[in-house]
mmCIF file of C-alpha atoms in Angstrom:
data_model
loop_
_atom_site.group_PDB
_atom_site.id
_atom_site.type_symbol
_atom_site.label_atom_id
_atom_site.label_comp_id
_atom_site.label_asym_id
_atom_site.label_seq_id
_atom_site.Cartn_x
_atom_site.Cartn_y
_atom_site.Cartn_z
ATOM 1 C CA UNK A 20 106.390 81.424 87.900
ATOM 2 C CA UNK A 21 106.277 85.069 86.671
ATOM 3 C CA UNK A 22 109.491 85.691 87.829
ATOM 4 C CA UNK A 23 110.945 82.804 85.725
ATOM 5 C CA UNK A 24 109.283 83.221 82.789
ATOM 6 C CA UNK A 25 110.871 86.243 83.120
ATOM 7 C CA UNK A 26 114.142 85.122 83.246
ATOM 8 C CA UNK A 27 114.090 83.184 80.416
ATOM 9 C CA UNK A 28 112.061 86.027 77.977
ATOM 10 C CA UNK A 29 114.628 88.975 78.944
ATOM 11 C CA UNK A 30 118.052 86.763 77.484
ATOM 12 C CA UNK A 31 115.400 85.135 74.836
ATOM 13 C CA UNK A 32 114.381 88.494 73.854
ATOM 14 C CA UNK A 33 118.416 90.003 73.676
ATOM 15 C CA UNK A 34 119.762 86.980 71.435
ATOM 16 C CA UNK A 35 116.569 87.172 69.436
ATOM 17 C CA UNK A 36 117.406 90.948 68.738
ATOM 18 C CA UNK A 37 121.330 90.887 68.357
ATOM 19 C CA UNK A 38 120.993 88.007 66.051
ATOM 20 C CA UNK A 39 118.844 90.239 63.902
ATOM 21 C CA UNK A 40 120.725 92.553 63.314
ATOM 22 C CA UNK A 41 123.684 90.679 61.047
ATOM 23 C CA UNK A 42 125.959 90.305 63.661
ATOM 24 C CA UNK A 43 126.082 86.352 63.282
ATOM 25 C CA UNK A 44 125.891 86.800 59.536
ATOM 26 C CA UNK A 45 129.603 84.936 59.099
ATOM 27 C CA UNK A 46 128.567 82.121 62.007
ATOM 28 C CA UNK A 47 128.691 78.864 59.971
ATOM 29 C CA UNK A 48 125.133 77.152 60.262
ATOM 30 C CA UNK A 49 122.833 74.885 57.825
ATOM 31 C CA UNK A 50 120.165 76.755 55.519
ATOM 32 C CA UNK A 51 119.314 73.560 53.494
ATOM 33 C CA UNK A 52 117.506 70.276 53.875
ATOM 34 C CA UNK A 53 120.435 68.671 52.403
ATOM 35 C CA UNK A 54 122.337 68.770 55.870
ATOM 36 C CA UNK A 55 119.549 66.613 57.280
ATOM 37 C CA UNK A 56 119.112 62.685 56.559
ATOM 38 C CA UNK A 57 115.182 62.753 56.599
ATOM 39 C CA UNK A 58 113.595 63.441 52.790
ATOM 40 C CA UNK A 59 111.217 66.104 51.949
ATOM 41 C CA UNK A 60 107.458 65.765 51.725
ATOM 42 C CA UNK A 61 106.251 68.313 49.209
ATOM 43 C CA UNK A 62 102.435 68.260 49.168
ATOM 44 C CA UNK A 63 103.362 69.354 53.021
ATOM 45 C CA UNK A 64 103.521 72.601 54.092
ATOM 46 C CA UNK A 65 106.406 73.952 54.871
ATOM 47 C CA UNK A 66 106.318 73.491 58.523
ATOM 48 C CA UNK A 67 105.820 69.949 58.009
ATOM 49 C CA UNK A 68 108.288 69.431 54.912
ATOM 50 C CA UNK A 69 110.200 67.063 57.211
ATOM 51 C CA UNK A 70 107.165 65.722 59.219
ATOM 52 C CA UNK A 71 109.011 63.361 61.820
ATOM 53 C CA UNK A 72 111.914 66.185 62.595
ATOM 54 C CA UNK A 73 109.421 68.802 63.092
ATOM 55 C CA UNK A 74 107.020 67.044 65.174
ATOM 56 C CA UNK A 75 109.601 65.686 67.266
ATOM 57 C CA UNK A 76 109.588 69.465 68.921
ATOM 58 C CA UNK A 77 106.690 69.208 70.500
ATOM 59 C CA UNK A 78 108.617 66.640 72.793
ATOM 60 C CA UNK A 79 110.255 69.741 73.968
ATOM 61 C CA UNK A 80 107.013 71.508 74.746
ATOM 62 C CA UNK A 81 105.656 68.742 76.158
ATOM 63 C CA UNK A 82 108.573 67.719 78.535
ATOM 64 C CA UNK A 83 108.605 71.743 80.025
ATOM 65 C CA UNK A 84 104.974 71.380 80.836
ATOM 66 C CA UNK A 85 105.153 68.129 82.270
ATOM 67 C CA UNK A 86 107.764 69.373 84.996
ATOM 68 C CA UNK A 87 106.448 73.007 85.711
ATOM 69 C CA UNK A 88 103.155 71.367 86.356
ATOM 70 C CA UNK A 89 105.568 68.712 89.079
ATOM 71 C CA UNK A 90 105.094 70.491 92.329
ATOM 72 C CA UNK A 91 107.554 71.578 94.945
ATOM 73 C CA UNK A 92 106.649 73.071 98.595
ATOM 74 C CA UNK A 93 107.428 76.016 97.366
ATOM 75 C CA UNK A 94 106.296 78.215 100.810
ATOM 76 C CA UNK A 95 109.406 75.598 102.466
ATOM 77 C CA UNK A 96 111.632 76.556 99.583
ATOM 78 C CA UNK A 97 110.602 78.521 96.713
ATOM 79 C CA UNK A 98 113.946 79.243 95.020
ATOM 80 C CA UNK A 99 114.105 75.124 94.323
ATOM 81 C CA UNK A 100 111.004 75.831 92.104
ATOM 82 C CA UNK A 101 112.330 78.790 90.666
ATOM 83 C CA UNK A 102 115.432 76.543 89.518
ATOM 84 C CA UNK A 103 113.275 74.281 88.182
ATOM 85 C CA UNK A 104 110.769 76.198 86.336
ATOM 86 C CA UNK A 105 113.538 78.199 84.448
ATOM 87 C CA UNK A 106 115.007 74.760 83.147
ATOM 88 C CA UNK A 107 111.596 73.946 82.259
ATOM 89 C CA UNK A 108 110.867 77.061 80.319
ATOM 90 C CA UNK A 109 113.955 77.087 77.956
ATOM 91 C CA UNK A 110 112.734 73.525 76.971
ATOM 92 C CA UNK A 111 109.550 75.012 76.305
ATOM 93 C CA UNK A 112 111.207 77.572 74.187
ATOM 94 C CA UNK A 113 113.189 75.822 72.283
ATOM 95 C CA UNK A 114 111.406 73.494 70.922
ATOM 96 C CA UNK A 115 109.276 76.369 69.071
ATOM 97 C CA UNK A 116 113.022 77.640 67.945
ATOM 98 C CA UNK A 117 113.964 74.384 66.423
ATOM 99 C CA UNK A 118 110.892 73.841 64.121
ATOM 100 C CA UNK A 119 111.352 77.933 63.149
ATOM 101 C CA UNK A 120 114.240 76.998 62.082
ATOM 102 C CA UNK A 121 113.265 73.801 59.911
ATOM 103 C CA UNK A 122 110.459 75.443 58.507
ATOM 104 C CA UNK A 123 112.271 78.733 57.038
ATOM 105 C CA UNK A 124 115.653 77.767 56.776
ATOM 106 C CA UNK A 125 116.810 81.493 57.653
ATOM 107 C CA UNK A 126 119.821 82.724 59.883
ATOM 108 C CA UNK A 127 118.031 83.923 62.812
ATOM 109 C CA UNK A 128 116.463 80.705 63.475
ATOM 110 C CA UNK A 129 119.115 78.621 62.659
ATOM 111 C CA UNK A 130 121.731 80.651 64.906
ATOM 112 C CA UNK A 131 118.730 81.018 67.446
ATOM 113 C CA UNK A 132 119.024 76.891 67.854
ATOM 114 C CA UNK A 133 122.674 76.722 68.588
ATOM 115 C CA UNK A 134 123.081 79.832 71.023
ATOM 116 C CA UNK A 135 120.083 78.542 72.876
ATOM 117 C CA UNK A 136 121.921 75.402 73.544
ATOM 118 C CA UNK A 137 124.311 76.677 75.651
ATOM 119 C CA UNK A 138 122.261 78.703 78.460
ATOM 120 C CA UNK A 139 120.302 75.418 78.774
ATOM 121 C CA UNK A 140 123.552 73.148 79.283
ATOM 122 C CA UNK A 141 124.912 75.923 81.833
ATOM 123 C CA UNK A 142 121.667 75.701 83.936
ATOM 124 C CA UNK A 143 122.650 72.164 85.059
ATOM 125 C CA UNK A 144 125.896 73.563 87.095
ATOM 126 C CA UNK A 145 123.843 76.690 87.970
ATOM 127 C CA UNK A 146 120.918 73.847 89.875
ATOM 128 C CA UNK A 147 123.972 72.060 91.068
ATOM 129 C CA UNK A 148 125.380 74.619 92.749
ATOM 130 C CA UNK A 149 122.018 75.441 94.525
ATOM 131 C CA UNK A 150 122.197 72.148 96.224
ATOM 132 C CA UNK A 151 125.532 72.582 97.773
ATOM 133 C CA UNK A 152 125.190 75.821 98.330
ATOM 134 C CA UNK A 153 121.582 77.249 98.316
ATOM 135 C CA UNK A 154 120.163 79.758 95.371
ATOM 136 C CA UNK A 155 123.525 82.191 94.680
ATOM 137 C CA UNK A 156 121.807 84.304 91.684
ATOM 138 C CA UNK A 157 125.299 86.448 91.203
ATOM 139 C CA UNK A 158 126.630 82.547 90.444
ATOM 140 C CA UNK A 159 123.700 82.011 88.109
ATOM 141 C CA UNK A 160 123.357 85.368 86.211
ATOM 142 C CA UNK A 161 127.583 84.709 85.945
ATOM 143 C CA UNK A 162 126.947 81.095 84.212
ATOM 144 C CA UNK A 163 124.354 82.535 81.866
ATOM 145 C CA UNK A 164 126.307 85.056 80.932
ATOM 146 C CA UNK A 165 129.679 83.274 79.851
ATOM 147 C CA UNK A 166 127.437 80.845 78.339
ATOM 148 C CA UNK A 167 125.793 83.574 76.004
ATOM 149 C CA UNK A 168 128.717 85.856 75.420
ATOM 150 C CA UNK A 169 130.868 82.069 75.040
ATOM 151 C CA UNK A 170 128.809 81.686 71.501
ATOM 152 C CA UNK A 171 130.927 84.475 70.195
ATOM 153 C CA UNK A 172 133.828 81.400 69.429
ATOM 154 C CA UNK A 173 131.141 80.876 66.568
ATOM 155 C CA UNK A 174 132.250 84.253 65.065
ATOM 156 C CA UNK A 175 136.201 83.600 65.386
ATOM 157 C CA UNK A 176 136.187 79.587 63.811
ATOM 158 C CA UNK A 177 133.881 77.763 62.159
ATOM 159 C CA UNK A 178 133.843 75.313 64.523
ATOM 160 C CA UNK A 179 133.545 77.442 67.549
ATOM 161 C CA UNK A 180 129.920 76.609 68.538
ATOM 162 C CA UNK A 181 131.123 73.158 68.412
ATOM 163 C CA UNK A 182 134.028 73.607 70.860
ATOM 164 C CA UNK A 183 132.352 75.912 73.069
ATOM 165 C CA UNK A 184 129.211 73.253 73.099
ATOM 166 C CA UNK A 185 131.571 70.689 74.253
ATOM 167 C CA UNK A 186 133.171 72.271 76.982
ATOM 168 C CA UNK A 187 129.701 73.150 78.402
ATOM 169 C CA UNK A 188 128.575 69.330 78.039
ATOM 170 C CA UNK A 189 132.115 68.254 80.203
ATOM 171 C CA UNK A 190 131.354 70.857 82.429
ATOM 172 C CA UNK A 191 128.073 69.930 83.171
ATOM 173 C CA UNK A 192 128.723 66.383 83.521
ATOM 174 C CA UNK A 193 131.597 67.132 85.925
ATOM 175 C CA UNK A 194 129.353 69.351 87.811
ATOM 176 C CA UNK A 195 126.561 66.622 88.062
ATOM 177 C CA UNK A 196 129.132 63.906 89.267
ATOM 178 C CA UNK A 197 130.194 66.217 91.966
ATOM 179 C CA UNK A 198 126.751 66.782 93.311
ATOM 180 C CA UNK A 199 126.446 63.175 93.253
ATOM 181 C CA UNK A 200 129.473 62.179 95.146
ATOM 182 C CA UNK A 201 128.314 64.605 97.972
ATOM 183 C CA UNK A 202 124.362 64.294 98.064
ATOM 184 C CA UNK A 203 123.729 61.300 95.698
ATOM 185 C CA UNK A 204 122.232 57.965 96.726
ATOM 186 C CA UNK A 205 121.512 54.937 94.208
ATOM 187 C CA UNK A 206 118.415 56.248 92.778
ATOM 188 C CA UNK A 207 120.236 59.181 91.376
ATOM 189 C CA UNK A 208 123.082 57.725 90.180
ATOM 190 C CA UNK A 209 120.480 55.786 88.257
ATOM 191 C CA UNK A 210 118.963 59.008 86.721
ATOM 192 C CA UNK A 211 122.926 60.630 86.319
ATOM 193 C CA UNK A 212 123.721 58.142 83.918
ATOM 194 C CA UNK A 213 120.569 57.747 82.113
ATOM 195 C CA UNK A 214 120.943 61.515 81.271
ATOM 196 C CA UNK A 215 124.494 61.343 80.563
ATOM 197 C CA UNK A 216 123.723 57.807 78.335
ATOM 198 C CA UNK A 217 120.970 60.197 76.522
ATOM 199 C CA UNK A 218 123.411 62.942 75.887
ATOM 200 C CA UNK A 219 125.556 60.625 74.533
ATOM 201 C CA UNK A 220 122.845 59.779 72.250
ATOM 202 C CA UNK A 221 122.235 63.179 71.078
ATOM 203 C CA UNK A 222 125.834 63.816 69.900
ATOM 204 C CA UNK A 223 126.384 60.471 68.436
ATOM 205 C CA UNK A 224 122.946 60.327 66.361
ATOM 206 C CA UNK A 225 123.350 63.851 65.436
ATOM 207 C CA UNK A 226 126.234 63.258 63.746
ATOM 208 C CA UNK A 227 125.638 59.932 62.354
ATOM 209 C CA UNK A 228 122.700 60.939 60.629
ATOM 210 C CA UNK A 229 123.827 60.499 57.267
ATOM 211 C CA UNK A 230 125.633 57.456 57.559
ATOM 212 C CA UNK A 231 123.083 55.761 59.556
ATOM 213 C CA UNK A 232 120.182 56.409 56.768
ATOM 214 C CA UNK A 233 121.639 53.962 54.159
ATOM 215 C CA UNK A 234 120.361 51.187 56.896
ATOM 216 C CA UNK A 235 116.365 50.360 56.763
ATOM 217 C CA UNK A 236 115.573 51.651 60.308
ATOM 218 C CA UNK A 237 116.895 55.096 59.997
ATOM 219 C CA UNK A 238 115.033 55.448 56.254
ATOM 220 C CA UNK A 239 112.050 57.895 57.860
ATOM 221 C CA UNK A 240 112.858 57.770 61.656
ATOM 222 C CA UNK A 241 116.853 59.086 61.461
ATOM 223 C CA UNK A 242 119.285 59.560 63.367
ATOM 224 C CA UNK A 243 118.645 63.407 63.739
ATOM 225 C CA UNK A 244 115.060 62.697 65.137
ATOM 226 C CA UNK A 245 116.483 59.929 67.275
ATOM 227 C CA UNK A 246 118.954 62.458 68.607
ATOM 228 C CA UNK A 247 116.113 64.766 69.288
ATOM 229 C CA UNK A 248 114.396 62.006 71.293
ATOM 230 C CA UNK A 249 117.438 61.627 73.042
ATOM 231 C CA UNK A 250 117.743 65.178 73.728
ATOM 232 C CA UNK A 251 114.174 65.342 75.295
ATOM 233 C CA UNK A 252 115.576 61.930 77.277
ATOM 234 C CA UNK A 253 117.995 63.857 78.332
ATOM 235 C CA UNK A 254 116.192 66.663 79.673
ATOM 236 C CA UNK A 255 113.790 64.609 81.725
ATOM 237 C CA UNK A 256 116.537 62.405 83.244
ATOM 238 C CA UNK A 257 118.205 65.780 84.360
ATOM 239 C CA UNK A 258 114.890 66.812 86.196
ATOM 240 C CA UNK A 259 114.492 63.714 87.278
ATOM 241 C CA UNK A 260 118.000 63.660 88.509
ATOM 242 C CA UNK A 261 118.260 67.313 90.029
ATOM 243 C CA UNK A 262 114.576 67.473 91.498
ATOM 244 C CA UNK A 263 115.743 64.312 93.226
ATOM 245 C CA UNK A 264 119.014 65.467 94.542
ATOM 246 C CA UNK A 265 117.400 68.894 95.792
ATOM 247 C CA UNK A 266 115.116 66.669 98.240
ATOM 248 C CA UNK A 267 117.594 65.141 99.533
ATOM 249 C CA UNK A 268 119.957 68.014 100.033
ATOM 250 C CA UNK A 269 116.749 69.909 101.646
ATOM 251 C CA UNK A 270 116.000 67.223 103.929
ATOM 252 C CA UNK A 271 119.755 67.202 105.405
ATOM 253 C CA UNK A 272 119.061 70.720 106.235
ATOM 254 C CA UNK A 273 115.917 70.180 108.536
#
């Protein structure tokens, strides 16, 4: 456990400094409530002004516990709970990022919540590559790192974090499908899609938010904080899918 938390604070730690120093300062992110669908409440404090897409991060809190407290044999194979408690501990810390971010409105925080993104989505090949191949941490500390120095695109277009963002989702996915193919059975192929139908529903609702407020349902729950829900949906489905497949690959090996 040490040694993960570890691994998550030392990159956490980097971005947190380089982003304070003005080096993102021309990275195109939102500083105002305007960009988000749900209306201000201003008798709340600030890190409640948008009550429902604040709280919503405590999803992300919640999920990470949930699945570092989800035990592996760890004295049979301890690097499959290494795996999974670094996944588990960027959810954890990102959730904390994300409602930093609503409650100031400032650059760190805001450019904090889209570089964090990407480690997270480069994880998934990084676990899928442990069950074909066993823990490779040359292949992991690689992934991490073109996933961090791959938000640099941000600086070049404005739409750079969106592109990069994307390719990391495709990759992911194609990783995932692989590692099914080989190792899968039905049970997860049943937790594949369900994370890649809950990814789906992240991007879509994320960008619909707007659009989708004019309708009753989305007035106070909108598509933003459904997208968030997604996200943590997505995020559980992926442990659920990945924890599963490591059994299985484990067992083979006996």
């Amino acid at each position: 456990m040490k040694s993960a938390l570890l691994h998550v604070l030392m990159p956490f730690c980097a971005c947190l400094a380089l982003a304070s120093t003005g080096l993102f300062d021309r990275v195109l992110v939102d500083m105002n409530y305007d960009h988000y669908a749900e209306k201000t409440v201003d008798y709340l404090p600030c890190y409640l002004a948008m009550p429902f897409n604040s709280l919503i991060n405590l999803g992300y809190i919640g999920i990470g516990i949930y699945w570092i407290l989800q035990r592996t044999d760890s004295k049979r194979d301890p690097e499959a709970k290494y795996v999974k408690d670094v996944f588990a501990l960027m959810a954890i810390a990102y959730g904390p990022v994300q409602w930093v971010r609503l409650a100031t409105l400032r650059r760190v925080p805001a450019v904090l919540d889209q570089w964090f993104t990407l480690p997270m989505f480069a994880w998934v090949p990084v676990w899928c590559h442990f069950i074909e191949h066993g823990w490779r941490p040359r292949y992991a500390i690689a992934m991490e790192m073109c996933a961090i120095f791959s938000y640099g695109l941000a600086l070049v277009h404005d739409q750079g974090f969106e592109v990069v963002l994307v390719i990391h989702i495709i990759f992911a996915a194609i990783k995932g499908v692989g590692v099914q193919r080989n190792h899968g059975d039905f049970r997860s192929l049943r937790y594949m899609v369900l994370a890649l139908l809950s990814c789906s529903g992240f991007v879509v609702l994320k960008l619909l938010d707007h659009n989708l407020a004019q309708y009753r349902p989305f007035k106070h729950f909108t598509g933003h904080f459904w997208s968030k829900v997604c996200d943590i949906l997505q995020f559980h489905y992926s442990f659920c899918f990945l924890t599963h497949l490591s059994s299985i690959a484990q067992k083979r090996t006996e």
